[in-house]
Every structure is written in C-alpha cells, then in structure tokens.
Short mmCIF file of C-alpha atoms in Angstrom, two decimals:
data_model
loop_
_atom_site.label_atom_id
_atom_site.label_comp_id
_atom_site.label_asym_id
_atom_site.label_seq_id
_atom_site.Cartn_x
_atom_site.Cartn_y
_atom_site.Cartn_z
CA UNK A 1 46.39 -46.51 25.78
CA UNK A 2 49.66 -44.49 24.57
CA UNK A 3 51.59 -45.35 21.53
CA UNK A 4 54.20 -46.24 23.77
CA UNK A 5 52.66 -49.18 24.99
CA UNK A 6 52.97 -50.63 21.99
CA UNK A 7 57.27 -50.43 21.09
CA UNK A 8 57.09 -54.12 22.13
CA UNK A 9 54.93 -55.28 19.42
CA UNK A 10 56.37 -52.23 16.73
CA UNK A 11 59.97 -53.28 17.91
CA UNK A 12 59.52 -57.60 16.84
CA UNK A 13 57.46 -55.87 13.49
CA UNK A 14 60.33 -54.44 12.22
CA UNK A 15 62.47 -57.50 12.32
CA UNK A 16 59.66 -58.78 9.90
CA UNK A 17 59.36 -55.39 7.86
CA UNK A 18 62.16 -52.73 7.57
CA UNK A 19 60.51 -50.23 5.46
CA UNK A 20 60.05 -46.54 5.74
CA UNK A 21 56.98 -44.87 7.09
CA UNK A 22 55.33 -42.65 4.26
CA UNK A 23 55.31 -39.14 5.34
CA UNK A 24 52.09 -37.43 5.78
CA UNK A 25 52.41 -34.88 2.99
CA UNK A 26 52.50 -37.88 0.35
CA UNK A 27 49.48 -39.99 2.62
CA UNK A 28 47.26 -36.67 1.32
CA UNK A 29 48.66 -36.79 -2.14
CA UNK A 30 47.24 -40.41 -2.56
CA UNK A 31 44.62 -42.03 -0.21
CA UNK A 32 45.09 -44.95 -1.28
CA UNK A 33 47.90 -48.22 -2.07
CA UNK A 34 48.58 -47.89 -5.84
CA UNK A 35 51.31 -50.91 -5.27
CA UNK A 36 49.00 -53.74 -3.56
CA UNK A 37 45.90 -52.53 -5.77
CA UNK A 38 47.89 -53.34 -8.96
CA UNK A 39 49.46 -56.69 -7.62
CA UNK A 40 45.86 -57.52 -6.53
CA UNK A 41 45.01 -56.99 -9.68
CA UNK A 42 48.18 -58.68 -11.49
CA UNK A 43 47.23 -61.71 -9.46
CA UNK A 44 43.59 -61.62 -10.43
CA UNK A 45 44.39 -62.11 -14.17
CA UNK A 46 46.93 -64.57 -14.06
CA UNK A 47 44.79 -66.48 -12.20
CA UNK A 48 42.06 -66.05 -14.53
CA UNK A 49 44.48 -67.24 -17.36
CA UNK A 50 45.73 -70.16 -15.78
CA UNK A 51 42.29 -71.26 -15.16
CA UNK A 52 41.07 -70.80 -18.25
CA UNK A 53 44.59 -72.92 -19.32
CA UNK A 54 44.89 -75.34 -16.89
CA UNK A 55 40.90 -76.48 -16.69
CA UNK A 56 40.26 -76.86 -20.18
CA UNK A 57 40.52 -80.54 -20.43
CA UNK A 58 38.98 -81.82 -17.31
CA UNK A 59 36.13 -79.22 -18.37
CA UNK A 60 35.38 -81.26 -21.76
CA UNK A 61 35.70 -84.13 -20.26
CA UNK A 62 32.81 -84.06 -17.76
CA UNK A 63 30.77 -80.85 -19.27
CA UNK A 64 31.30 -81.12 -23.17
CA UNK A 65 32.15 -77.48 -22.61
CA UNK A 66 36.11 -76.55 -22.64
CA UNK A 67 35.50 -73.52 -21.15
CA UNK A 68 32.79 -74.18 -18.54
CA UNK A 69 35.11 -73.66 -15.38
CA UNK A 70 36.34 -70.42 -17.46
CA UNK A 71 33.08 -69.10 -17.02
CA UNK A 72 32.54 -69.79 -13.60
CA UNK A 73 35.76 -68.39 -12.56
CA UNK A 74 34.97 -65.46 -14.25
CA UNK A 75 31.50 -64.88 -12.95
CA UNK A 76 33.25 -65.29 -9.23
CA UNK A 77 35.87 -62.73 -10.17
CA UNK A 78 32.64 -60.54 -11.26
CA UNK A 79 31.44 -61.37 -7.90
CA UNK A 80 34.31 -61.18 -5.89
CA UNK A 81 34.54 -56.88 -7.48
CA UNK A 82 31.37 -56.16 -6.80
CA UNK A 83 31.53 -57.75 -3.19
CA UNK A 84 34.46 -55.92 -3.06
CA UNK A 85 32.94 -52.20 -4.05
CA UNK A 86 30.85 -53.05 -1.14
CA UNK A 87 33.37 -54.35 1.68
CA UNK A 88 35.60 -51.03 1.03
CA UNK A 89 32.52 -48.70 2.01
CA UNK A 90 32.36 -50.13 5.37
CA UNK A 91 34.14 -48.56 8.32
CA UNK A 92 36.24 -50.73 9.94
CA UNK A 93 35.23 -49.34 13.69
CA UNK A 94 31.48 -51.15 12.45
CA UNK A 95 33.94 -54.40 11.37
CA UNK A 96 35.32 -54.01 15.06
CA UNK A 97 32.20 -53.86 16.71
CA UNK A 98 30.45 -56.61 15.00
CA UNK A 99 32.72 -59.25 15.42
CA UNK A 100 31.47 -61.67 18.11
CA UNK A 101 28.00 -61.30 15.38
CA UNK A 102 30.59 -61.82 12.64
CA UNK A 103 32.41 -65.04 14.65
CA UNK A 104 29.11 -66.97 15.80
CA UNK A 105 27.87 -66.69 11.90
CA UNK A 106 30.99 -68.46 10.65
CA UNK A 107 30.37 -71.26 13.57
CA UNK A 108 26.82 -71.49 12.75
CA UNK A 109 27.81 -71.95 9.24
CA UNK A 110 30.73 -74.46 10.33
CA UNK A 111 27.39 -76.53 11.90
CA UNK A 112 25.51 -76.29 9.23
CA UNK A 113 28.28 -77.69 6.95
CA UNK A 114 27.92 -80.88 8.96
CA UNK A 115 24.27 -81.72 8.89
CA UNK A 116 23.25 -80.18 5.25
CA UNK A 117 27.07 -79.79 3.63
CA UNK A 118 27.44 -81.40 -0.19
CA UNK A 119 30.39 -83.99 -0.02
CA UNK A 120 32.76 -84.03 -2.39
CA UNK A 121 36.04 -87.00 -2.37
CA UNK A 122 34.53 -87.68 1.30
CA UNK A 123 34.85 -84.06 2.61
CA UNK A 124 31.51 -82.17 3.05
CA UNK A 125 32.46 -78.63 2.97
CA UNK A 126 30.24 -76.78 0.90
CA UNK A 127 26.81 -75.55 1.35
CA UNK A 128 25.01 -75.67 -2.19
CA UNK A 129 22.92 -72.74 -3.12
CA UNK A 130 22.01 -73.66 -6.54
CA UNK A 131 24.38 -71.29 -8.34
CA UNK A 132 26.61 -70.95 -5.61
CA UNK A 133 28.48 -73.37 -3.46
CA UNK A 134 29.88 -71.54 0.01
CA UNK A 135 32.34 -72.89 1.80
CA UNK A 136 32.44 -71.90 5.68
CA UNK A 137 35.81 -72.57 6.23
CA UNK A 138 36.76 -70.08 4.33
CA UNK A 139 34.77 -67.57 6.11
CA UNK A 140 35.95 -68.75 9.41
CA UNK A 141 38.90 -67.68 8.61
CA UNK A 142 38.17 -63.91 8.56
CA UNK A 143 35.74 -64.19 11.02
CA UNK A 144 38.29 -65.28 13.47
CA UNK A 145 40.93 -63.09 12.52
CA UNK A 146 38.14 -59.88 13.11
CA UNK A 147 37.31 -61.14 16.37
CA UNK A 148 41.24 -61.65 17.01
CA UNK A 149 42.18 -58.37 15.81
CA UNK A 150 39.20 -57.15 18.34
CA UNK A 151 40.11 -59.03 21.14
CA UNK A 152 43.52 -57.49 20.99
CA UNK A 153 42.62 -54.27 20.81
CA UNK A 154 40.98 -54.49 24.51
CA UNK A 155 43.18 -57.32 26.05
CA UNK A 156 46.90 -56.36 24.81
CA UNK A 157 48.27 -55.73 28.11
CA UNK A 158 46.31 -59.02 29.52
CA UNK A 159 48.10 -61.28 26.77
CA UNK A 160 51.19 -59.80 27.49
CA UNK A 161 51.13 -59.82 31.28
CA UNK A 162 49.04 -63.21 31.85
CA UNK A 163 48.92 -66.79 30.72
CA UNK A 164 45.41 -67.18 30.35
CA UNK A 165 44.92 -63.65 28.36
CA UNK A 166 46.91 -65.66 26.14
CA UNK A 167 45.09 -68.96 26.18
CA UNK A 168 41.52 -66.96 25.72
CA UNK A 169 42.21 -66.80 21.97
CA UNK A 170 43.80 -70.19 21.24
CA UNK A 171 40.36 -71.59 22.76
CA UNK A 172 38.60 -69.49 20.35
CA UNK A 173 40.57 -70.94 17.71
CA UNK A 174 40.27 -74.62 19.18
CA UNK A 175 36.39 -74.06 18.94
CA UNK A 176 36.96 -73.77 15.14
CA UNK A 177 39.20 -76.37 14.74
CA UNK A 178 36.96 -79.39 16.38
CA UNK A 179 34.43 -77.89 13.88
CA UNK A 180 36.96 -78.15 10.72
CA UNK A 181 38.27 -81.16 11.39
CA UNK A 182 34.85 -82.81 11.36
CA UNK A 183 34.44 -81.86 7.79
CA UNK A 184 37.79 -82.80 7.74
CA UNK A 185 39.63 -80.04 7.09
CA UNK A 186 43.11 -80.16 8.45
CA UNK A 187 44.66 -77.76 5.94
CA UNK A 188 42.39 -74.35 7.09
CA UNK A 189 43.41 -75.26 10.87
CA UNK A 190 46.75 -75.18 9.97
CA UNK A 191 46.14 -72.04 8.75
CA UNK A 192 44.00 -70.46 11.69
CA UNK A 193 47.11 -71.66 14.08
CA UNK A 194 49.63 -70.16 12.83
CA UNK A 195 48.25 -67.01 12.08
CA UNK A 196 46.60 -67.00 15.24
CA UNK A 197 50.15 -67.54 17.15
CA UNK A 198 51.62 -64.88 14.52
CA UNK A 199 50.03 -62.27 15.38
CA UNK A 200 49.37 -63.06 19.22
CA UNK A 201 53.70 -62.66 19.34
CA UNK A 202 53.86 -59.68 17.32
CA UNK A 203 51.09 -58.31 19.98
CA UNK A 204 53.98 -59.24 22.64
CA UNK A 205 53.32 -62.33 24.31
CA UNK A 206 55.76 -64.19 25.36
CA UNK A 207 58.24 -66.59 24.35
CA UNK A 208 57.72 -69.78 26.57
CA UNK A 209 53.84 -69.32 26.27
CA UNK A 210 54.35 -70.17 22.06
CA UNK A 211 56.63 -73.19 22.87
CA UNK A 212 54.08 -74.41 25.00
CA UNK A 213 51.51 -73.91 22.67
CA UNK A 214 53.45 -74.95 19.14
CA UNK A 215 54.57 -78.04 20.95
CA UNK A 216 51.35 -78.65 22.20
CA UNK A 217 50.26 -77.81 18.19
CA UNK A 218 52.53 -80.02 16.85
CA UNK A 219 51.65 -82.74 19.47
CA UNK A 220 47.66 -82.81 18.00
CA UNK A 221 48.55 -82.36 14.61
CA UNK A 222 51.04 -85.47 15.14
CA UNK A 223 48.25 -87.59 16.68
CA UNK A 224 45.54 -86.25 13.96
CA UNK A 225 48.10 -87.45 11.07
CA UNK A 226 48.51 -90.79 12.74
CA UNK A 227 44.58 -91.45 13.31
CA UNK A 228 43.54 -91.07 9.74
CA UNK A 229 45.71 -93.36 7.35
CA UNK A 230 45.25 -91.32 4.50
CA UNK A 231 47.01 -88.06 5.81
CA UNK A 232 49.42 -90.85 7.01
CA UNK A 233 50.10 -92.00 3.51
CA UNK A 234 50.35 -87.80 2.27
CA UNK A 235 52.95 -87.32 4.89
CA UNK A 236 55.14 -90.48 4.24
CA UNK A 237 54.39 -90.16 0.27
CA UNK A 238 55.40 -86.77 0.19
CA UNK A 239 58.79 -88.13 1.86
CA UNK A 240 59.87 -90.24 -1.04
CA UNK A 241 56.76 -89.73 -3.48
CA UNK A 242 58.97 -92.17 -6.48
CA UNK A 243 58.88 -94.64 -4.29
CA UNK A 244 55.32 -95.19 -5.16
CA UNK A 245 54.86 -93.31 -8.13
CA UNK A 246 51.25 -94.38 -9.20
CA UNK A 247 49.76 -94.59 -5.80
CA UNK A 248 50.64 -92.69 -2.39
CA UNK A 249 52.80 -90.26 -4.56
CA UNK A 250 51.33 -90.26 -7.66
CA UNK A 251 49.57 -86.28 -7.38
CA UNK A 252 53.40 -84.75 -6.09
CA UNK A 253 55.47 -87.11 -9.01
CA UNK A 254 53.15 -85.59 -11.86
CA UNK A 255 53.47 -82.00 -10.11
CA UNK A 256 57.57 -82.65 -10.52
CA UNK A 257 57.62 -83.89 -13.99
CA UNK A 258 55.48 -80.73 -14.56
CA UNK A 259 57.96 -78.28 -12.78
CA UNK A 260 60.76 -80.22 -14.74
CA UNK A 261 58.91 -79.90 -18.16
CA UNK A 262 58.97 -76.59 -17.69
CA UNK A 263 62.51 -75.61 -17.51
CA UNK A 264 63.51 -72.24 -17.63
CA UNK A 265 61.16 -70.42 -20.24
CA UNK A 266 58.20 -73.07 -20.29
CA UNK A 267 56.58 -75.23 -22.92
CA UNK A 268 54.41 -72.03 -23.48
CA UNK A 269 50.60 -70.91 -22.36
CA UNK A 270 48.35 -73.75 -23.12
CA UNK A 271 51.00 -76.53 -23.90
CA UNK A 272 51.23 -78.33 -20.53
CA UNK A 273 50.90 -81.92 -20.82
CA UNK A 274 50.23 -82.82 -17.36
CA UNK A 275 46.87 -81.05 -17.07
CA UNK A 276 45.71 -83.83 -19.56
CA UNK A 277 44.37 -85.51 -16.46
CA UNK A 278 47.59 -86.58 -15.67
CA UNK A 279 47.83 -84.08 -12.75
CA UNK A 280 44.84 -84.10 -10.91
CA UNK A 281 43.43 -80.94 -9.31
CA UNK A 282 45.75 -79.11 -11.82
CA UNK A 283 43.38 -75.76 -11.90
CA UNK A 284 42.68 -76.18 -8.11
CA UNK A 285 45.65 -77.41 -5.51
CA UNK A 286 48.51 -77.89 -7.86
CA UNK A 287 47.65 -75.06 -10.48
CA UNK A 288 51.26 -73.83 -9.55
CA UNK A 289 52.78 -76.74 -11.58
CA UNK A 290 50.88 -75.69 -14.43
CA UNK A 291 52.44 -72.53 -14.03
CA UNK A 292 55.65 -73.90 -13.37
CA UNK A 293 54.85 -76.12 -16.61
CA UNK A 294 53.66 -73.48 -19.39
CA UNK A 295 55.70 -70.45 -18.36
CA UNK A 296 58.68 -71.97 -16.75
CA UNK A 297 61.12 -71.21 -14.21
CA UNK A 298 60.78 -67.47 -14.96
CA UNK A 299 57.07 -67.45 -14.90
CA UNK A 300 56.82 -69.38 -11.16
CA UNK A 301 59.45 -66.07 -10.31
CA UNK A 302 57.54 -63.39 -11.09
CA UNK A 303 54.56 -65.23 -9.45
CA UNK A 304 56.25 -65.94 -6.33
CA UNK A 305 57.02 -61.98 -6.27
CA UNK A 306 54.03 -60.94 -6.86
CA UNK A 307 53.08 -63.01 -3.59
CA UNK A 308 55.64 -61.86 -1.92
CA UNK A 309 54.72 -58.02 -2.54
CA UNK A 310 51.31 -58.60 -1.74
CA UNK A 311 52.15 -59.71 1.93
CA UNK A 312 54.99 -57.24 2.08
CA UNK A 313 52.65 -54.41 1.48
CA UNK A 314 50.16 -56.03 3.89
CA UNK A 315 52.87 -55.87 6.93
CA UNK A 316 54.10 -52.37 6.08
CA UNK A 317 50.11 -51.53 6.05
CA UNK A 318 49.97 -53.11 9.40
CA UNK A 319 53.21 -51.39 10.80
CA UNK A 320 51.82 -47.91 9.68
CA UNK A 321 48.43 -48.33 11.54
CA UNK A 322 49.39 -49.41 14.77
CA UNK A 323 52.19 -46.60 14.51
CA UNK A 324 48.86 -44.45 14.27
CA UNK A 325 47.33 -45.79 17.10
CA UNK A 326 44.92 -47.67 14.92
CA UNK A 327 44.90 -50.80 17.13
CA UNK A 328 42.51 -53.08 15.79
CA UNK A 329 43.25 -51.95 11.69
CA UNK A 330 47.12 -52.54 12.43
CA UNK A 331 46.41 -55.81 14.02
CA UNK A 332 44.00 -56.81 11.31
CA UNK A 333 46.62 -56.15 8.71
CA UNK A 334 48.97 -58.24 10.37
CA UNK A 335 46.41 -61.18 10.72
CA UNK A 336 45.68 -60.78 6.61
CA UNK A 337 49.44 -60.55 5.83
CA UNK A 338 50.22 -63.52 7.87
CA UNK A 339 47.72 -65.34 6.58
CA UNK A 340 47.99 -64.64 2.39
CA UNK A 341 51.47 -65.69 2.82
CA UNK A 342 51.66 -68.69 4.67
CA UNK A 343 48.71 -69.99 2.67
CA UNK A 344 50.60 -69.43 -0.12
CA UNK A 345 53.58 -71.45 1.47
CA UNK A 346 51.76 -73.83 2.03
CA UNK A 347 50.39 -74.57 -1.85
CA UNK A 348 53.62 -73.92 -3.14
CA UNK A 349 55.38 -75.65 -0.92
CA UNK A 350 53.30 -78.86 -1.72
CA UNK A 351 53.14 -78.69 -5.53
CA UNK A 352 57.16 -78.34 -5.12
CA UNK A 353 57.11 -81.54 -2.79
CA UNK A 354 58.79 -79.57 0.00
CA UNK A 355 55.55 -79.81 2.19
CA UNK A 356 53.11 -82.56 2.32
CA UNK A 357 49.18 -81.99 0.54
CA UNK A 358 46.91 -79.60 2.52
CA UNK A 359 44.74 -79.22 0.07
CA UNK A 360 44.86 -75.00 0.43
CA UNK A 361 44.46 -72.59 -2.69
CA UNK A 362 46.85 -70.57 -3.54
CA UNK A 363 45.49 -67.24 -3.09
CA UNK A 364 43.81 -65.44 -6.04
CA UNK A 365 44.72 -67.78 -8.23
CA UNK A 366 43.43 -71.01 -7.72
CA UNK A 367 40.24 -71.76 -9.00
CA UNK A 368 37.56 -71.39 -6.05
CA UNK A 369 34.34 -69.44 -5.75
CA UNK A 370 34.53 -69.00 -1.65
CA UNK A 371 38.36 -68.65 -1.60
CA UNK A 372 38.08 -65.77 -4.44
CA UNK A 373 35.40 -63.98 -2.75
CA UNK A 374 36.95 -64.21 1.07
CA UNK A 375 40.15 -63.10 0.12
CA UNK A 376 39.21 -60.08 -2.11
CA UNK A 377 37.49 -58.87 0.43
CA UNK A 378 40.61 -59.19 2.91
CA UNK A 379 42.71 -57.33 0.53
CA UNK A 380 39.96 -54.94 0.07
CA UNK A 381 40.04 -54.01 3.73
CA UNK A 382 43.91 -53.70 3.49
CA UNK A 383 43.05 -51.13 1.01
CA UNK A 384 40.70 -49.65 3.41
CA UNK A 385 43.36 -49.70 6.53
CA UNK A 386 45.58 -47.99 4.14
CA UNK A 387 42.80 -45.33 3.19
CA UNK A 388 42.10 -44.77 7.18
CA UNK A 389 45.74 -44.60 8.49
CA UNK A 390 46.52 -42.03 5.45
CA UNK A 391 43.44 -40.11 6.54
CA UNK A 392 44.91 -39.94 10.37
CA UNK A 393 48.33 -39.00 9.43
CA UNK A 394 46.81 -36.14 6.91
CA UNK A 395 44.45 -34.66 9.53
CA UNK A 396 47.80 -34.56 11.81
CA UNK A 397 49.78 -33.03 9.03
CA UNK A 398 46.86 -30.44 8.96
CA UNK A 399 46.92 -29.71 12.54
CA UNK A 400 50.54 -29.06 12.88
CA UNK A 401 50.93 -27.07 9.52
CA UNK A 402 48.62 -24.63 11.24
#
C-alpha cells in the first residue's frame, strides 16, 4: 500500500500535531529522541521523590519502616530500566508478528486474576509472586494496543470502507472489558475505549460509526455506574463532594484542601499535611495533590508540561512513522500517545474534582510496580519507533545523495 493511501489518517493527525518533520540529514546526526528520553527521565525522579514524600507516613504506620514503599519504588524503577534495556533491543516487525501470542497472554492472565488474584479493598487484581505483585490489567493494555496497531496495519482500507472492519476491534476490546470489569476494574476500560476509538479515527473511519459506538459507550458505562452503588456514590460525590464531606466525598474534599494548601509556591517538599492519613491513597491515586500541596501551583505546572511533552513527542513520533510508511510503528505511537495522556487526564482530572475517581495512576509517577514497568516499556518502544523511522529516512537520504 502507497503512502498516499494514508493522507486521510496524516490529514486528521495534523489537526492533533502541527509540528515539523525532522529532515533526514539531522535523523543521521542523532538516532535517537533526546527530548522524550529526558522528560522520561524528568518524570521518573519526580516520581521517585514524591513517593518517597508522600508515603512516608502511611509506611510507619503499618511497616515501622518510613521508607519501606521508598524502597520498593525504587527497586521497580531498577526493574522497570533493566526491563527497559531489554524491550529497546527488540524489533518491532517481531512485536508485530507476535501479537495475537502477545493478546491471548494478557487474557489468560485477565483469567487467572479471577480464580487465583490477591484482593485488595474488594478488587482482586493482582497476581502475587512473592516479591512481586503483577497486575494484568495493566498488561492488557499494551497487549491490545499491539494487536490494534497490527490489525490496522492489514485491515486499514476494511475499517475505512466497512462497518464491521470497524466493529472487529471494538469486539476485541469488549472481550477485555467483560474480563476487567469482573475484577472490577472500570477505570482501565475506560482507558482501552477511548484509545481504542482514538486511534481507529485517526486510521480514517468514519464519523457516524464513533457516534454509534461512543453513544453506545456511554450507554454501558451509564448502566455499569447505576448497577454498583458505590461508583454511584463516586459519580454523585464527585458532583458536590462538601456536601458530604466525611463520607461519599471525603477522598476529593481532602485532595482540595491539599491543592488549596498549596497555593502558589507550596508548603515545601515534605511539609504536606494531608498525607498524614488524611488523604488516603496520597502516594497512589491522588499523589497529584501532594504535589499540588508541597510544591504548589508552580510545581503541578511544570508537571502538567512535562506530561504534556511526553504525549506531544509521542504523536509527532507517530506522525513521522506513518509518513515513512511504517504502518504498524506509526499506529503504535499513536495508541501509546493516546493512551499516556488521557490516563493522565483522567488522575488529574479526579484529584482536581473535575472528573469522578477511576482509580488510574498517573503515569510514571504514581507509586505502582505493574504500572511502572508497563509503561517504561511503552515509552521505550517510542524510543525505538523513533530509532527505526530515523534509520528509514537516513538510508533514503543515502540513496538520493548518491
């Protein structure tokens, strides 16, 4: 298939993403994404930090040891670099070709969560190893977005052209979601929806097939609010959370007082009140009011930005590969770009009280073992996108200096 056939897709990508393709004499100078490595990195410690800040009390509390989820967080981010060392060696034609293998692992895993799967707060979503706790929803999410990113490459012109090339993908992502749910885990379906009808429209689908599908979305995730009472109570709390400040909305009021201690320079690193088990999952879900807490309006900026770059760079990685002709890199991009940010909506927006609890990390930051290591390794293969498209458009600059 041409790179013509794919102006639809390139055309709705740079509504999202108006920046400049890199030429192919500086793609040879440097092979690789100094901008997202460093963010990726910026991220990493500041996470780290808040962690080590925002855990400390529940930590002596239940362990005697102030610094016990320190530790662990560290020895995941020790983890996470050496999984990631790994995932950056591997071609991504082998990630292409292995992802139905790749997809029916995650939804064995998904099963497996249900019958053997630790419980914690009435969830079971972990699979304890002894030292290491995995959660499969996490890796359903990259699992699907491999086999998406696949699927696309050899059925563009179907989901563009026919309603059930469309609908092939969304059942793939249905399968998924009756697993997650019976964890429950409405938050990661969220996620694995939109993404899903993200990157199916910058593919080139068309319009009336996503308002059939986001109003059939927003139909289920109506009725699945309505059948359990307590997702009732986050969605009504989150409304007017002072009107029941030390019940439905007690989590989002201590998030606000935190964002409201903070003001505009913060009460300073380590001086947040609220993480005195006031705010609960302060180094987990809400560890952006910490932030918002200690260093202030100015701090939750250059935070937000860092996010922001992060995904940018993601989309403009995406934009160059499927300019390339890499089909199934470009899309992949997308997927991961899509993805890191709206997750990141999504916690923000809920610490801030704008959306209700989902109970999502917010990327690279929060403290999570499985959530650390997954995403690494989907930045890492934005890294390695990057690497590949460069090492097209060099070979090309080769040719034609000849």
């Amino acid at each position: 298939m041409s790179l013509l056939s794919f102006n639809q897709p390139l055309a709705r990508f740079t509504q999202w993403v108006n920046g400049s393709r890199q030429n192919s004499a500086a793609d040879c100078d440097v092979m690789y994404d100094r901008t997202l490595l460093w963010f990726t990195f910026g991220l990493a410690i500041v996470g780290f930090i808040m962690v080590t800040s925002a855990s400390m009390p529940i930590a002596q509390r239940y362990t005697d040891d102030p610094f016990f989820f320190a530790k662990r967080d560290a020895v995941y981010i020790g983890l996470a670099f050496i999984v990631a060392l790994v995932a950056i060696r591997i071609p991504l034609s082998l990630w292409q070709k292995y992802s139905p293998v790749i997809l029916m692992i995650a939804i064995l895993m998904l099963l497996v969560v249900l019958v053997v799967g630790s419980s914690v707060k009435g969830a079971s979503r972990w699979i304890d190893l002894g030292l290491l706790r995995i959660q499969p929803a996490e890796l359903s999410k990259l699992a699907l977005f491999f086999y998406l990113a696949s699927y696309l490459v050899r059925k563009v012109d179907e989901v563009r052209n026919n309603f059930w090339g469309f609908c092939k993908p969304m059942g793939v992502m249905v399968v998924l979601a009756v697993l997650l749910l019976a964890q429950p885990d409405l938050g990661t379906v969220i996620v694995l929806f939109v993404t899903t009808l993200g990157v199916l429209f910058l593919a080139g689908a068309k319009l009336w097939q996503f308002l059939a599908i986001i109003g059939s979305g927003v139909f289920a995730v109506v009725l699945l609010i309505i059948a359990e009472p307590y997702r009732l109570r986050r969605v009504t709390s989150f409304w007017d959370p002072w009107a029941d400040p030390f019940g439905a909305g007690y989590q989002l009021t201590q998030s606000l007082m935190a964002f409201g201690r903070g003001e505009l320079w913060g009460q300073g690193l380590g001086n947040s009140v609220q993480k005195l088990e006031y705010l609960p999952e302060a180094h987990t879900d809400f560890i952006f009011a910490i932030i918002g807490e200690e260093l202030g309006y100015l701090g939750v900026v250059l935070v937000l930005l860092m996010v922001f770059f992060v995904a940018f760079r993601a989309m403009q990685i995406g934009r160059r590969a499927l300019e390339a002709n890499q089909r199934f890199a470009g899309f992949l991009a997308c997927e991961i770009g899509l993805w890191f940010s709206f997750q990141s909506l999504v916690n923000v927006g809920a610490s801030a009280g704008i959306l209700p609890t989902k109970g999502l990390t917010l990327p690279l930051i929060s403290y999570g073992g499985s959530s650390l290591l997954v995403m690494s390794v989907a930045l890492v293969l934005l890294l390695r996108i990057d690497y590949e498209t460069r090492l097209v458009n060099c070979q090309a600059h080769v040719r034609g200096s000849r």
